[in-house]
Short mmCIF file of N, CA, C and O in Angstrom, two decimals:
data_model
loop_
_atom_site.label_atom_id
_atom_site.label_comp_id
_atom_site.label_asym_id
_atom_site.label_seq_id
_atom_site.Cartn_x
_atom_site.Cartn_y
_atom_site.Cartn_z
N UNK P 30 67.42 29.38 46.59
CA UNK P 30 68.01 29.79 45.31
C UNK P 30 68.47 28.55 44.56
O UNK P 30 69.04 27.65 45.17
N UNK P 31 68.25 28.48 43.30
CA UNK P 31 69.13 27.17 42.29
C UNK P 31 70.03 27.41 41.80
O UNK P 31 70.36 28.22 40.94
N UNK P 32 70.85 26.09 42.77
CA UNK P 32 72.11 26.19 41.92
C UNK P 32 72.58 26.26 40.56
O UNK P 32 72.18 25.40 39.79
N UNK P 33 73.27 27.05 40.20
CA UNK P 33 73.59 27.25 38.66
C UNK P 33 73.79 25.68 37.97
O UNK P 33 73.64 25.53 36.76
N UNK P 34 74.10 24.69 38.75
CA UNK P 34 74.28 23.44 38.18
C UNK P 34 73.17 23.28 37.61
O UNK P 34 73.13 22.45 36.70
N UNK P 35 72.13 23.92 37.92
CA UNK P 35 70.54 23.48 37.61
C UNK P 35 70.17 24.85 36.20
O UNK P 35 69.13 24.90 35.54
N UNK P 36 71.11 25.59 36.12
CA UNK P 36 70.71 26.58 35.30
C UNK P 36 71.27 26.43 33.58
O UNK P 36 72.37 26.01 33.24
N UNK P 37 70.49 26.77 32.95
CA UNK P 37 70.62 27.11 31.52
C UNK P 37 70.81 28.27 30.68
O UNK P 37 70.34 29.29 31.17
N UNK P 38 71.27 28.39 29.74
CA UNK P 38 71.13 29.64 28.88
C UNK P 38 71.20 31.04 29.44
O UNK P 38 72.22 31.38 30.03
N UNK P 39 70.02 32.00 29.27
CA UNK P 39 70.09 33.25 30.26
C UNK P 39 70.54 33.25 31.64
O UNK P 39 71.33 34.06 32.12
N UNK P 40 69.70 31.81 32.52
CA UNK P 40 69.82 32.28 33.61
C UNK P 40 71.19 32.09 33.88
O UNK P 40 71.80 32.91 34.56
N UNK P 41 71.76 31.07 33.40
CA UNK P 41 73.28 30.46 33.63
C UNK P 41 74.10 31.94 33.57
O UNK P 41 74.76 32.41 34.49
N UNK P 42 73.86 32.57 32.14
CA UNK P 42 74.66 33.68 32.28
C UNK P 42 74.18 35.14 33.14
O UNK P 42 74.95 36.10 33.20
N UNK P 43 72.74 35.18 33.83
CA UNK P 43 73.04 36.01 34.69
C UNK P 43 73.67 35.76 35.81
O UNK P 43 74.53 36.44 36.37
N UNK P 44 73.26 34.89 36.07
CA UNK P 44 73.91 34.34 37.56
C UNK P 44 75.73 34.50 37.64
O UNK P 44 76.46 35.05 38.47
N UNK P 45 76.02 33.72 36.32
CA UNK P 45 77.64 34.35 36.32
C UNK P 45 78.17 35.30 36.51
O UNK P 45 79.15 35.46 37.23
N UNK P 46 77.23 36.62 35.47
CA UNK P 46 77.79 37.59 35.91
C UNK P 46 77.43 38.04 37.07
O UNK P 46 78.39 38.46 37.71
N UNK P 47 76.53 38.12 37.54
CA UNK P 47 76.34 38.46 39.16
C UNK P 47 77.34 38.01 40.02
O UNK P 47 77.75 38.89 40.77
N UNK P 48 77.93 36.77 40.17
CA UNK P 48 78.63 36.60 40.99
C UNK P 48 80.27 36.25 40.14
O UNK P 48 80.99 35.29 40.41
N UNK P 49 80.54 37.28 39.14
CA UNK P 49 81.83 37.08 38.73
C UNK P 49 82.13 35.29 38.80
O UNK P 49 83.13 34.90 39.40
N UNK P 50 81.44 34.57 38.33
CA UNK P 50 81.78 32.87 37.65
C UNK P 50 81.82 32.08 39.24
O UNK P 50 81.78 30.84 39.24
N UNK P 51 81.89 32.83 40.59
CA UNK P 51 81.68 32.48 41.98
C UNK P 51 80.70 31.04 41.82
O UNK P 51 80.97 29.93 42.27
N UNK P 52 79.55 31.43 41.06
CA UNK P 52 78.54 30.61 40.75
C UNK P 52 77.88 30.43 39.22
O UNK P 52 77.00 31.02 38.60
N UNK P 53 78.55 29.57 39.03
CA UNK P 53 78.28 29.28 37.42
C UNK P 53 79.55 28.77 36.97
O UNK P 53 79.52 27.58 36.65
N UNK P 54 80.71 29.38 36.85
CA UNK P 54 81.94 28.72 36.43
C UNK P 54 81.89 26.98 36.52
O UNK P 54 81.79 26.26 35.52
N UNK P 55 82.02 26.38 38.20
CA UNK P 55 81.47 25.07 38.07
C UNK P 55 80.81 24.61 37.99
O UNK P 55 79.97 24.78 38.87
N UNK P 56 80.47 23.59 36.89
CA UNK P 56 78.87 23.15 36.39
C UNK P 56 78.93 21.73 36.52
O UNK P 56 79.72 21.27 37.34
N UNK P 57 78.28 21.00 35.90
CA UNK P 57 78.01 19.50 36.12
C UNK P 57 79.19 18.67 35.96
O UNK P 57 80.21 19.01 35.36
N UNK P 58 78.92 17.21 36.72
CA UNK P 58 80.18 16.70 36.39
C UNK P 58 81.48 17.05 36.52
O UNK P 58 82.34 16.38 35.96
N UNK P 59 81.73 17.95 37.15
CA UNK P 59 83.06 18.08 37.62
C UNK P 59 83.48 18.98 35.84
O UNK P 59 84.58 18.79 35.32
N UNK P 60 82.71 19.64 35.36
CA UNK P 60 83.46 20.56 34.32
C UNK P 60 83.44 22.02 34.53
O UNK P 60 83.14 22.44 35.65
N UNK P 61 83.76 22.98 33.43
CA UNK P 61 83.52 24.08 34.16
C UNK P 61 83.19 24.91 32.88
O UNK P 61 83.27 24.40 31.76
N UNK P 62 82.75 26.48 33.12
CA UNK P 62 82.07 26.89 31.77
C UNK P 62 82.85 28.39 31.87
O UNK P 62 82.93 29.12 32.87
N UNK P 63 83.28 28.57 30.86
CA UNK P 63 83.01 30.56 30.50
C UNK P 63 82.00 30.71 29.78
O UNK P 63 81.38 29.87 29.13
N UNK P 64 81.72 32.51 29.97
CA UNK P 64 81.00 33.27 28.57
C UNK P 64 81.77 33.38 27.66
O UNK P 64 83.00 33.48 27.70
N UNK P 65 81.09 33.37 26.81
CA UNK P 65 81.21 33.53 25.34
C UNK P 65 80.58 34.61 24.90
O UNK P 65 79.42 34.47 25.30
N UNK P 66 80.72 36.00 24.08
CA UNK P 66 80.33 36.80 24.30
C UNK P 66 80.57 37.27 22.92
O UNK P 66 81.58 37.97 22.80
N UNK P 67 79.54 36.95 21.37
CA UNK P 67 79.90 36.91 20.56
C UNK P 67 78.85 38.81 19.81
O UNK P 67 78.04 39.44 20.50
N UNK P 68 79.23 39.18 18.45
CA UNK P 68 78.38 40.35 18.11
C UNK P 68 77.06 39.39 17.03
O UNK P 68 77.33 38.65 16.09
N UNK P 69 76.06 39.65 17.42
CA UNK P 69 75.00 39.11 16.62
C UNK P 69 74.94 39.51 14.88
O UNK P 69 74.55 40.63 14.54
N UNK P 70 75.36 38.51 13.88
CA UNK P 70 75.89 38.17 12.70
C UNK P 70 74.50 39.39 12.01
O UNK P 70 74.85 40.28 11.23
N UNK P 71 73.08 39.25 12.42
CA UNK P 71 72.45 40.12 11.93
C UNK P 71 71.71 41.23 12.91
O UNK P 71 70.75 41.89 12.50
N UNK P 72 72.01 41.31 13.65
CA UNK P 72 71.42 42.41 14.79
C UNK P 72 72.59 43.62 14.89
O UNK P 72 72.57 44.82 14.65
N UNK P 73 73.61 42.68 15.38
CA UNK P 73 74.58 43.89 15.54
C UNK P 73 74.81 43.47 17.24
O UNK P 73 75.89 43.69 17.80
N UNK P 74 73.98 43.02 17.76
CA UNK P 74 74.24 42.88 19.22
C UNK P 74 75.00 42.08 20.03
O UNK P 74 75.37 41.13 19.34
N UNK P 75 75.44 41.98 21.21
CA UNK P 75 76.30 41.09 21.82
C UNK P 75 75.30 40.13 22.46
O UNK P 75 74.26 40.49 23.01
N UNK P 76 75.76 38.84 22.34
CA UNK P 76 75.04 37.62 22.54
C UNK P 76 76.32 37.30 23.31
O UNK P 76 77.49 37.66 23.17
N UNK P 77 75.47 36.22 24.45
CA UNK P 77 76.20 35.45 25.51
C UNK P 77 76.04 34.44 25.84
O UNK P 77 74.87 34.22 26.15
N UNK P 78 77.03 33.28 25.97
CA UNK P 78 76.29 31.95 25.97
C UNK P 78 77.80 31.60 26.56
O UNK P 78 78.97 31.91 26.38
N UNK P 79 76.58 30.33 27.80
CA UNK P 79 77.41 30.06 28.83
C UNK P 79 78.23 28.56 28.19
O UNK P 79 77.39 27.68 27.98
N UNK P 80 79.72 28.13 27.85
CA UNK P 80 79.67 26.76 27.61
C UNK P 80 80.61 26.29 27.91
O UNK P 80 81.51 27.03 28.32
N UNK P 81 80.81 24.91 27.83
CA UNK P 81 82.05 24.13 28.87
C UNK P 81 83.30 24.16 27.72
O UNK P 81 83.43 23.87 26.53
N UNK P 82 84.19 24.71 28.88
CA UNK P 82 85.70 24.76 27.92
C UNK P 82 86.19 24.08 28.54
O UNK P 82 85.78 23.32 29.41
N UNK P 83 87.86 24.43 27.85
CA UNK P 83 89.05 23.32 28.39
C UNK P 83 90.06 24.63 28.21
O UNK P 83 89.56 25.54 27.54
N UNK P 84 91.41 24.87 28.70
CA UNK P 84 92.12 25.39 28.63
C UNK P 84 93.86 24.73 27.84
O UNK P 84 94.65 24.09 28.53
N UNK P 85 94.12 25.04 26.46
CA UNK P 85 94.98 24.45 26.51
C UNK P 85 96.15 24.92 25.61
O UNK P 85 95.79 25.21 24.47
N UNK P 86 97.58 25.06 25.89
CA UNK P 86 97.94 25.60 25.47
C UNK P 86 98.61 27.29 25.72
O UNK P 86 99.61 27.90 25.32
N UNK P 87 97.57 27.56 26.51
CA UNK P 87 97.30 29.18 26.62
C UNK P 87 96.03 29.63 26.15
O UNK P 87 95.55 30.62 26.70
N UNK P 88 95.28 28.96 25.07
CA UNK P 88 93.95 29.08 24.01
C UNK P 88 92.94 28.35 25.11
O UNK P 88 93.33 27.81 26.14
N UNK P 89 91.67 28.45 24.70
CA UNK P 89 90.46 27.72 25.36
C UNK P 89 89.72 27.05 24.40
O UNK P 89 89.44 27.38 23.25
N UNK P 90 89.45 26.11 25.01
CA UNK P 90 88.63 25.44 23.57
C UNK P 90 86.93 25.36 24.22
O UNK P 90 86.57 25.08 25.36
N UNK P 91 86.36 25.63 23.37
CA UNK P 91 84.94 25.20 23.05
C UNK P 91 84.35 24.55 22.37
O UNK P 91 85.04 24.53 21.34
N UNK P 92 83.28 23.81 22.16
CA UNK P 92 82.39 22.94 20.79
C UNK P 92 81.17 23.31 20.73
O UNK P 92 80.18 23.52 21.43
N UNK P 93 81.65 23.34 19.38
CA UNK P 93 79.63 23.71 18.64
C UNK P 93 78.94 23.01 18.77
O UNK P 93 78.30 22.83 17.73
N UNK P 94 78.54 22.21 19.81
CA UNK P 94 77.74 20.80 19.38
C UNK P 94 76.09 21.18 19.65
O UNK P 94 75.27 20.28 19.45
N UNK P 95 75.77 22.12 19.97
CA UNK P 95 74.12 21.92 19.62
C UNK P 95 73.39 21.11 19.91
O UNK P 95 72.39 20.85 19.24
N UNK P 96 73.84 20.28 21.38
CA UNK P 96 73.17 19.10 21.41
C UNK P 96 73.47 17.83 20.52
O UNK P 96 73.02 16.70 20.73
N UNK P 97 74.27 18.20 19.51
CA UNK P 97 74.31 17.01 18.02
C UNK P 97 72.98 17.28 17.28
O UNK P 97 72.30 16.33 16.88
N UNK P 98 72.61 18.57 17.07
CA UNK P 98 71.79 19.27 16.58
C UNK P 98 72.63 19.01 14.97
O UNK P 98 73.80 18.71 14.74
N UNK P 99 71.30 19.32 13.88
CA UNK P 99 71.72 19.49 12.15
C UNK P 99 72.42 20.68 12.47
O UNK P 99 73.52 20.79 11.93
N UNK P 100 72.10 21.47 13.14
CA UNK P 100 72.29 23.04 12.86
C UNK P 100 73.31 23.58 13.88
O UNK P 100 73.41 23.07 14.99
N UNK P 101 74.02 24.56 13.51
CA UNK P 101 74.90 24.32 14.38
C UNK P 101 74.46 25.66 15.20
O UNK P 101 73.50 26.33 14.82
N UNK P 102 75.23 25.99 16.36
CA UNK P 102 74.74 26.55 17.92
C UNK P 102 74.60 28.40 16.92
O UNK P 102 75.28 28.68 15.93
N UNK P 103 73.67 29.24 17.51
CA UNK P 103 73.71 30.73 16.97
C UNK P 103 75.17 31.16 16.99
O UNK P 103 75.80 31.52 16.00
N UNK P 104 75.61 31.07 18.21
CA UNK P 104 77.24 31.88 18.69
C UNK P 104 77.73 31.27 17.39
O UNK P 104 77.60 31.87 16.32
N UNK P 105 78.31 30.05 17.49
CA UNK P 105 79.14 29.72 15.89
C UNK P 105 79.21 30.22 14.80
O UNK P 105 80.21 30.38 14.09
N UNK P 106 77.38 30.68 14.47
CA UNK P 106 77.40 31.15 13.31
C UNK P 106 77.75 33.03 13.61
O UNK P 106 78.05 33.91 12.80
N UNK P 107 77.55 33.08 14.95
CA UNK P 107 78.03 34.81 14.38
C UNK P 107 79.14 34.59 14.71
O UNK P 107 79.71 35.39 13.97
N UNK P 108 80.31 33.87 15.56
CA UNK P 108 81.41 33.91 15.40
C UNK P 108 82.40 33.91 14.11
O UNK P 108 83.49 34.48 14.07
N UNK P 109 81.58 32.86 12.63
CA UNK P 109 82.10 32.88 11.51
C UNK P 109 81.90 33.94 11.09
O UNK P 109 82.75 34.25 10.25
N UNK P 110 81.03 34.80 11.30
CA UNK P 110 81.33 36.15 10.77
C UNK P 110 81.78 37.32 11.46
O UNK P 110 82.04 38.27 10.71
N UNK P 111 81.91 37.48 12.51
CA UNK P 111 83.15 37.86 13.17
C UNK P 111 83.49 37.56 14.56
O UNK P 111 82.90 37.53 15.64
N UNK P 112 84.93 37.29 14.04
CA UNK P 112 85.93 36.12 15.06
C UNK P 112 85.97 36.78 16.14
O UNK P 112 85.99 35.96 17.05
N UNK P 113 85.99 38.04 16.64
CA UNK P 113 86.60 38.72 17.28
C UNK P 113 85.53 38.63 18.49
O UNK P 113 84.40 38.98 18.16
N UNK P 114 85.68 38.25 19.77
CA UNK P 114 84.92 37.70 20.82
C UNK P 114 85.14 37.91 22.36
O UNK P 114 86.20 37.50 22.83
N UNK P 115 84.47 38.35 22.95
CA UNK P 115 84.80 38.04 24.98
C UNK P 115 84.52 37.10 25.34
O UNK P 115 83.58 36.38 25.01
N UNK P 116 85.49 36.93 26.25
CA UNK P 116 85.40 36.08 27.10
C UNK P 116 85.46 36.12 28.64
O UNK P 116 86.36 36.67 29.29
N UNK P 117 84.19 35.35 29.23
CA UNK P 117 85.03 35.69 30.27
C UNK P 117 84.88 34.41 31.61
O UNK P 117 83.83 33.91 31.99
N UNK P 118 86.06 34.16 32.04
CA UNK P 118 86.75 33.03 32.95
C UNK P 118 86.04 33.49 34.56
O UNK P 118 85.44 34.56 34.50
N UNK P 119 86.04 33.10 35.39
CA UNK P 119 85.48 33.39 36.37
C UNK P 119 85.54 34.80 36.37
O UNK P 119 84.97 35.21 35.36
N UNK P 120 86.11 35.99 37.26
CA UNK P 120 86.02 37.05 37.16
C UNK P 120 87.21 37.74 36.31
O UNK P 120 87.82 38.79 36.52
N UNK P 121 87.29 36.92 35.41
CA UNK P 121 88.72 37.59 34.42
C UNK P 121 88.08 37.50 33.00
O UNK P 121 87.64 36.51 32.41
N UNK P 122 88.15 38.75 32.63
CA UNK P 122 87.51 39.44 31.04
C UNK P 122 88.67 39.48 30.04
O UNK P 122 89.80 39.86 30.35
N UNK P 123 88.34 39.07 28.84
CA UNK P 123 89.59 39.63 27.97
C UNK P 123 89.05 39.26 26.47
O UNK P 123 88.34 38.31 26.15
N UNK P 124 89.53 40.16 25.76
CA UNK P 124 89.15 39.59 24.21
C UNK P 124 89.85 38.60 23.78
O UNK P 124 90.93 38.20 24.21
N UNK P 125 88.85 37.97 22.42
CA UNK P 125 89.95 36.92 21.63
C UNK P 125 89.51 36.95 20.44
O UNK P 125 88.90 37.92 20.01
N UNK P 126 89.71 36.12 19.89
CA UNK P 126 89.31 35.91 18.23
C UNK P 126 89.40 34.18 18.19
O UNK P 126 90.02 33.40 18.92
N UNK P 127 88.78 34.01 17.36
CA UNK P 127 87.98 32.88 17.49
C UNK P 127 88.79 32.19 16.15
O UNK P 127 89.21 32.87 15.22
N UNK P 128 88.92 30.81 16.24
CA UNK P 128 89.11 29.90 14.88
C UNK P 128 88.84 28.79 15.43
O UNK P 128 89.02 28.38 16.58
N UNK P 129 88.01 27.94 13.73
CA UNK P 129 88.02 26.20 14.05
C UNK P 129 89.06 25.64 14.14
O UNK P 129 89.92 25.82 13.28
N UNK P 130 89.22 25.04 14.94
CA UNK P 130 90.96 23.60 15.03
C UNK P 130 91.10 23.08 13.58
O UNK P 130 90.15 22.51 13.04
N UNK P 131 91.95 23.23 13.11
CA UNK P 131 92.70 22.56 12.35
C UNK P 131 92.28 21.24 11.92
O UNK P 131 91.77 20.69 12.89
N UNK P 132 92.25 20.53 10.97
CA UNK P 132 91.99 18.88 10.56
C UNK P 132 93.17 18.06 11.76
O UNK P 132 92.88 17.22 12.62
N UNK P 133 94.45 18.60 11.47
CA UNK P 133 95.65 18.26 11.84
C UNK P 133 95.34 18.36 14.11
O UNK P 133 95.59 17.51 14.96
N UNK P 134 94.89 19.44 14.23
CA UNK P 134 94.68 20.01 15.85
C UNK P 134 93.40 19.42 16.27
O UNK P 134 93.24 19.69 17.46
N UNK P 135 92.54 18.81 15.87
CA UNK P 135 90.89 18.66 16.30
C UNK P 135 91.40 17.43 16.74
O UNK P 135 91.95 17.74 17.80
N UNK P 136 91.60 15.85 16.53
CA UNK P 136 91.47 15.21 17.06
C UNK P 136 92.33 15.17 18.68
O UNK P 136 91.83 14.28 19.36
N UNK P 137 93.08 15.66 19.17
CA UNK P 137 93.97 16.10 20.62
C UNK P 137 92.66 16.92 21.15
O UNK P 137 91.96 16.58 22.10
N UNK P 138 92.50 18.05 20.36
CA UNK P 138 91.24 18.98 21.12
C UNK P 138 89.62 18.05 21.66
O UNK P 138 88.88 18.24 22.62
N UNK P 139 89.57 16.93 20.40
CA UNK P 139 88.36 16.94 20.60
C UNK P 139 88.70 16.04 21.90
O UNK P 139 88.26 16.33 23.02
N UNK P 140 89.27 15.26 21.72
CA UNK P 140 89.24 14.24 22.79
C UNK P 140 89.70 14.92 24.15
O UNK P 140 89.53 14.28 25.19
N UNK P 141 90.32 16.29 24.20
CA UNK P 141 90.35 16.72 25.84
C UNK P 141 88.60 17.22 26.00
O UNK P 141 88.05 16.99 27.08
N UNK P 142 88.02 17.70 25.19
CA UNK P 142 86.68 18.24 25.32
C UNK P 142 85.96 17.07 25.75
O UNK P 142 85.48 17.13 26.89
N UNK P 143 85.74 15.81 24.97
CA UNK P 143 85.07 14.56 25.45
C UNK P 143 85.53 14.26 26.96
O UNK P 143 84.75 13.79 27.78
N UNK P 144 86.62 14.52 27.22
CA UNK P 144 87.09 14.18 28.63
C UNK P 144 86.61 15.23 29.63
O UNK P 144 86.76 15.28 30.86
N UNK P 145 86.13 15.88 28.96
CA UNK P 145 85.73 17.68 29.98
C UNK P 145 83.79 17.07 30.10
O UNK P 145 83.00 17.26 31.02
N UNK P 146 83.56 16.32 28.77
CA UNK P 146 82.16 16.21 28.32
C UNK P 146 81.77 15.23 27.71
O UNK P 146 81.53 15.52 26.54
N UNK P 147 81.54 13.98 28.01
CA UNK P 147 81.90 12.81 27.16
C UNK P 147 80.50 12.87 26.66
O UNK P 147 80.19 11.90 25.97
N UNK P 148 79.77 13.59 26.80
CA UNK P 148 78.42 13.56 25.57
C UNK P 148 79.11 14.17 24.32
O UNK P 148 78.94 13.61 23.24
N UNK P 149 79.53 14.79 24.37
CA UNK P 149 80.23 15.21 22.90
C UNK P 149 80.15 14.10 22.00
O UNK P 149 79.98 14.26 20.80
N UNK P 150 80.27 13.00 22.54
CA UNK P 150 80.38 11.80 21.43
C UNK P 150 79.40 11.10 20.83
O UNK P 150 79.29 10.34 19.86
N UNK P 151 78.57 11.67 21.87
CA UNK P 151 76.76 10.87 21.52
C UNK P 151 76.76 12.03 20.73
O UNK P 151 76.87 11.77 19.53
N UNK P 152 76.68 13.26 21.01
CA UNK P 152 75.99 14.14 20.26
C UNK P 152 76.57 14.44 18.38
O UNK P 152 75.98 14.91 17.40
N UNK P 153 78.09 13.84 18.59
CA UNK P 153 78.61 13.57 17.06
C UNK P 153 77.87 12.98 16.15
O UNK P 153 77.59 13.29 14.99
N UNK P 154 77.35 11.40 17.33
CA UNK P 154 76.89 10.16 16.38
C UNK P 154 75.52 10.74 15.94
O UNK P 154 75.10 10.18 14.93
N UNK P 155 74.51 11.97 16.55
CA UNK P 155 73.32 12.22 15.88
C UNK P 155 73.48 12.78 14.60
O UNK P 155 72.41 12.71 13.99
N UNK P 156 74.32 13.28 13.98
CA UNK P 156 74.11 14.53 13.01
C UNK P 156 75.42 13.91 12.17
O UNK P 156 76.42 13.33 12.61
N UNK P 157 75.08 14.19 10.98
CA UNK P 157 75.97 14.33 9.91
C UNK P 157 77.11 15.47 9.86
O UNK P 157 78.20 15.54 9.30
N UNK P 158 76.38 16.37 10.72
CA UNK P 158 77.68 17.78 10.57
C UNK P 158 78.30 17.40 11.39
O UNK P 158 78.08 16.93 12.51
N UNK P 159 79.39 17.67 10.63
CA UNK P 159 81.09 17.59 11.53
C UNK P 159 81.23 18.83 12.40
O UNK P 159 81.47 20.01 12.13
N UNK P 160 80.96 18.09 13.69
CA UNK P 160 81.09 18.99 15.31
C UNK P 160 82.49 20.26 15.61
O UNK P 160 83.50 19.82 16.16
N UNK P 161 82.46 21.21 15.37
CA UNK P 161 83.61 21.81 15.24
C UNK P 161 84.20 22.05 17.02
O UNK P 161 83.51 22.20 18.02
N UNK P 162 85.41 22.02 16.91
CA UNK P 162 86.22 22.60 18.40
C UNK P 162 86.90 24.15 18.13
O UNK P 162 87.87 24.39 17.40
N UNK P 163 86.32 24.87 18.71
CA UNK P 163 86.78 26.45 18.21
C UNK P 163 87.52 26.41 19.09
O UNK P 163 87.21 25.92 20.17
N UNK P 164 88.89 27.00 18.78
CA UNK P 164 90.11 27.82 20.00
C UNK P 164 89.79 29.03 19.82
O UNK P 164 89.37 29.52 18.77
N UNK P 165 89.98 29.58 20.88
CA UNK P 165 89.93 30.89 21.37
C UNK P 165 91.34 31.33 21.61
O UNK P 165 92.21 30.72 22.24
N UNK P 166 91.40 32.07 21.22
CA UNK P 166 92.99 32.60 21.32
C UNK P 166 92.97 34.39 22.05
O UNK P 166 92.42 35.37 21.55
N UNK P 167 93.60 34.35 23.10
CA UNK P 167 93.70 35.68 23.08
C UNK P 167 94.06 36.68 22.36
O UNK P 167 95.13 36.47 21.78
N UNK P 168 93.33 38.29 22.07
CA UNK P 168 93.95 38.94 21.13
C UNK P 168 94.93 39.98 21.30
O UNK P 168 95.43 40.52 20.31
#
């Protein structure tokens, strides 16, 4: 079987849920990932995407980075149109609602995320778009 360290996208998130985050929660590098579990901006459907957070505060943070893609990640864009989101931590589910960090809150956030993911910083320097750090806030 492959380890989820080795997994991406779908498989990352079946495997999670199969084993309640048992396998998948810890991922490369010593970081760790939830679902993200957003409603599709034009389908209507729930989309899931596995990505490395940080916990802080009480809130979780995530980044849109797309690789340092022009474009920013699908989830982002249906999250801007509605905030309201699952999550879920190893075997612990709960809603939240979603916002970008602050001008004032992003630089503390971004730099615990670079420390969770220090590609974050390569992937800034590709793209002109400004890399957002979404908190997740419970609702």
């Amino acid at each position: 079987m492959t380890s989820a360290i080795d997994l991406h996208g779908p498989a990352h998130v079946a495997r999670y849920l199969e084993t309640d985050g048992a396998d998948g929660h810890d991922w490369r590098r010593g970081t760790t990932v939830l679902l993200l579990t957003t409603t599709g901006r034009r389908s209507g459907e729930a989309r899931t995407s596995p990505l490395i957070y940080r916990e802080q505060g009480g809130a979780y943070l995530v980044v849109a980075s797309r690789g340092g893609s022009d474009a920013p990640p699908a989830w982002f864009l249906n999250l801007e149109a509605n905030p309201e989101v699952a999550v879920q931590i190893k075997a612990e589910r709960f809603t939240a609602r979603a916002r970008i960090a602050t001008a004032e809150e992003k630089p503390a956030m971004w730099a615990a995320m670079v420390d969770a993911w220090p590609d974050y910083d390569s992937y800034q320097e590709r793209t002109d778009r400004e890399i957002p750090v979404v908190v997740l806030e419970r609702a």
